Amino acid sequence: MRPDDRVRSAESDDDRAPDAGNRSAPSSPAKPSSPAKPSSSAKPSSPAWSTAPARRAPGGAVTTASDAGEGDDPIPVAVPADELVEIAARILGTAGTPEPTARAVATSLVESDLVGHDSHGVRRLVPYLDAVRSGTIDPSAEPVLRHRHRATAVVDGRHGFGQLAAGLAVTEARRLARRHGVGVVTIGNCNHIGRLGEYVQVLAEADAVGLAFCNIDPTVAPYGGRERRLGTNPLAWSAPRAPGRLPVVVDFATSAIAEGKLALSLARRERVGTGLLVDAEGRDSTDPGDFYAGGALLPFGQHKGYGLSVMIEIVGGLLSGAGVSSLPGYDNTNGTVLIAIDIGTFLPVPDFRARSEEFCRLLGETAPAVDSAPGPEGVLVPGEKEARTRAVRLAEGISLAASTWRELTELPGGPTSPVPPPPRRADRAAPSAEEDPDDIAGGPRTPA
């Protein structure tokens, strides 16, 4: 089920929405207070939507996945995608989530697992249920369109599941782009929306260029600093290829590694590459635990990722009404902006698709470099690695960390069956996109 299939726009018959005269940031009934943010002088631990394990390995050190102690089992488990959707929907339902919403969120999470972005998959159920219990997420809330003005609109997530709000924004952005050539939608009061690439892919499949970005609670130090001042602030961009081919999708955090991937490394007791984080004293570290002990992530590409993150913080945070994450007044939500550009407004769609496909084919035929070979798959276009992983996991089952399966069995409504068998060799031969810390399909792998 795609985002544009699972939500209904609150648009009226004309080009205005209810509350169209209200140009203020989205508002909704008061909700229970959000978890307190750490001050800049306090030592922060896990961010609001972290999936990090609650405990560290004995002695506090994180070494390798083969060491004894707490952490993940070395062999993953395989679960069919449709079964995993049913499990996730049932877990969400026990928390008071209406069935259509539970299934929509479950489908989104499992889709992230299918394409290999396990950090945004069903392991998110634990923090989601924590957020429901704390009042941060209202599981029964439905997003609404607060107002529409020319080629712009404002969606109010109403503190429900962010996936529903993002789905409504996709539908509205595409509708506006068909009428005006471009559609710009902001989302306020929006909880964690999952993987941004999911939403821009829908736009590309509908003959549009999609762009999405959002800010989130601060976990990243500015270039040259050591204190948390920026979120991981992801960006996703998409463009269609030839009919029948999946779109080009770029989806990455502006931090050198996404926090969810750092949490995976911590669960597996793996060290990470250099240049990804600093400890609380500002020293370079390869121990994921140092981040959760008060350290900070670093921006990717030094000043380049830093500059992108600053702009996402300002534009995403302020236009959405969420606020800048490290300033007073930030509401601990995803300050999201979603943009759709109608290709047919500028040139015939078949021409765009043909030239885009020609370029992608040229990229794939590129001769490999001598000292930095791209691997057995050759040069990949962004999005191809996820597509290949998805095909394998649909056939062989989704490769879940054993600890993730155990967490699911401990949740109300979770599976009661024994741990499924490990995935077949075909799945192990197709590494997930999580091995690529930049989140860019086919990009270089960071040494562990």
PDB file of C-alpha atoms in Angstrom, residues 44-47 50 124 216-234 253-263 265 272-280 282-302 305-306 309 437:
ATOM      1  CA  PRO A  44      22.534  13.687  26.326  1.00  0.00           C
ATOM      2  CA  SER A  45      21.992  10.003  25.766  1.00  0.00           C
ATOM      3  CA  SER A  46      19.604   8.500  23.226  1.00  0.00           C
ATOM      4  CA  PRO A  47      17.620  10.844  20.970  1.00  0.00           C
ATOM      5  CA  SER A  50      16.382   6.096  19.049  1.00  0.00           C
ATOM      6  CA  ARG A 124      11.064   1.214  15.305  1.00  0.00           C
ATOM      7  CA  ILE A 216      14.844  16.232  14.070  1.00  0.00           C
ATOM      8  CA  ASP A 217      16.168  16.483  17.637  1.00  0.00           C
ATOM      9  CA  PRO A 218      19.864  17.475  17.883  1.00  0.00           C
ATOM     10  CA  THR A 219      22.445  14.686  17.755  1.00  0.00           C
ATOM     11  CA  VAL A 220      25.060  16.141  15.384  1.00  0.00           C
ATOM     12  CA  ALA A 221      27.918  18.538  16.091  1.00  0.00           C
ATOM     13  CA  PRO A 222      28.535  21.384  13.638  1.00  0.00           C
ATOM     14  CA  TYR A 223      31.680  21.114  11.530  1.00  0.00           C
ATOM     15  CA  GLY A 224      34.597  21.889  13.854  1.00  0.00           C
ATOM     16  CA  GLY A 225      32.513  21.488  17.037  1.00  0.00           C
ATOM     17  CA  ARG A 226      31.704  18.736  19.513  1.00  0.00           C
ATOM     18  CA  GLU A 227      28.315  19.661  21.006  1.00  0.00           C
ATOM     19  CA  ARG A 228      24.976  18.534  19.602  1.00  0.00           C
ATOM     20  CA  ARG A 229      23.455  21.409  17.660  1.00  0.00           C
ATOM     21  CA  LEU A 230      21.854  19.763  14.585  1.00  0.00           C
ATOM     22  CA  GLY A 231      19.641  16.796  13.852  1.00  0.00           C
ATOM     23  CA  THR A 232      20.617  14.034  11.443  1.00  0.00           C
ATOM     24  CA  ASN A 233      18.325  16.032   9.122  1.00  0.00           C
ATOM     25  CA  PRO A 234      17.735  13.666   6.176  1.00  0.00           C
ATOM     26  CA  ALA A 253      21.086  11.687   6.470  1.00  0.00           C
ATOM     27  CA  THR A 254      23.283  14.775   6.547  1.00  0.00           C
ATOM     28  CA  SER A 255      25.199  13.175   9.393  1.00  0.00           C
ATOM     29  CA  ALA A 256      28.096  10.862   8.524  1.00  0.00           C
ATOM     30  CA  ILE A 257      25.973   7.986   9.821  1.00  0.00           C
ATOM     31  CA  ALA A 258      22.290   7.837  10.661  1.00  0.00           C
ATOM     32  CA  GLU A 259      21.567   7.383  14.370  1.00  0.00           C
ATOM     33  CA  GLY A 260      19.426   4.332  13.641  1.00  0.00           C
ATOM     34  CA  LYS A 261      22.392   2.672  11.958  1.00  0.00           C
ATOM     35  CA  LEU A 262      24.610   3.523  14.892  1.00  0.00           C
ATOM     36  CA  ALA A 263      22.051   1.822  17.122  1.00  0.00           C
ATOM     37  CA  SER A 265      26.037  -1.325  15.276  1.00  0.00           C
ATOM     38  CA  VAL A 272      32.040   1.858  13.177  1.00  0.00           C
ATOM     39  CA  GLY A 273      34.345   3.643  10.776  1.00  0.00           C
ATOM     40  CA  THR A 274      36.426   6.673  11.632  1.00  0.00           C
ATOM     41  CA  GLY A 275      35.151  10.194  11.131  1.00  0.00           C
ATOM     42  CA  LEU A 276      31.563   9.373  12.099  1.00  0.00           C
ATOM     43  CA  LEU A 277      31.344  10.507  15.729  1.00  0.00           C
ATOM     44  CA  VAL A 278      33.176  12.053  18.655  1.00  0.00           C
ATOM     45  CA  ASP A 279      32.942  11.195  22.340  1.00  0.00           C
ATOM     46  CA  ALA A 280      31.766  13.600  25.048  1.00  0.00           C
ATOM     47  CA  GLY A 282      35.345  15.793  21.478  1.00  0.00           C
ATOM     48  CA  ARG A 283      37.765  12.989  20.617  1.00  0.00           C
ATOM     49  CA  ASP A 284      37.298  10.875  17.499  1.00  0.00           C
ATOM     50  CA  SER A 285      35.734   7.513  18.325  1.00  0.00           C
ATOM     51  CA  THR A 286      34.729   4.277  16.613  1.00  0.00           C
ATOM     52  CA  ASP A 287      32.711   3.050  19.620  1.00  0.00           C
ATOM     53  CA  PRO A 288      28.952   3.602  19.062  1.00  0.00           C
ATOM     54  CA  GLY A 289      28.468   3.604  22.835  1.00  0.00           C
ATOM     55  CA  ASP A 290      30.410   6.862  23.109  1.00  0.00           C
ATOM     56  CA  PHE A 291      27.602   8.631  21.283  1.00  0.00           C
ATOM     57  CA  TYR A 292      24.987   7.370  23.752  1.00  0.00           C
ATOM     58  CA  ALA A 293      27.293   8.360  26.614  1.00  0.00           C
ATOM     59  CA  GLY A 294      27.160  12.025  25.611  1.00  0.00           C
ATOM     60  CA  GLY A 295      29.091  12.230  22.359  1.00  0.00           C
ATOM     61  CA  ALA A 296      27.896  13.566  19.028  1.00  0.00           C
ATOM     62  CA  LEU A 297      27.625  12.462  15.428  1.00  0.00           C
ATOM     63  CA  LEU A 298      29.579  14.354  12.771  1.00  0.00           C
ATOM     64  CA  PRO A 299      28.238  15.777   9.488  1.00  0.00           C
ATOM     65  CA  PHE A 300      29.088  13.860   6.314  1.00  0.00           C
ATOM     66  CA  GLY A 301      31.561  15.479   3.944  1.00  0.00           C
ATOM     67  CA  GLN A 302      32.741  17.893   6.635  1.00  0.00           C
ATOM     68  CA  GLY A 305      27.029  17.960   4.951  1.00  0.00           C
ATOM     69  CA  TYR A 306      27.150  20.606   7.656  1.00  0.00           C
ATOM     70  CA  SER A 309      22.042  20.283   7.588  1.00  0.00           C
ATOM     71  CA  PRO A 437      26.500   4.520   6.094  1.00  0.00           C
TER      72      PRO A 437
END
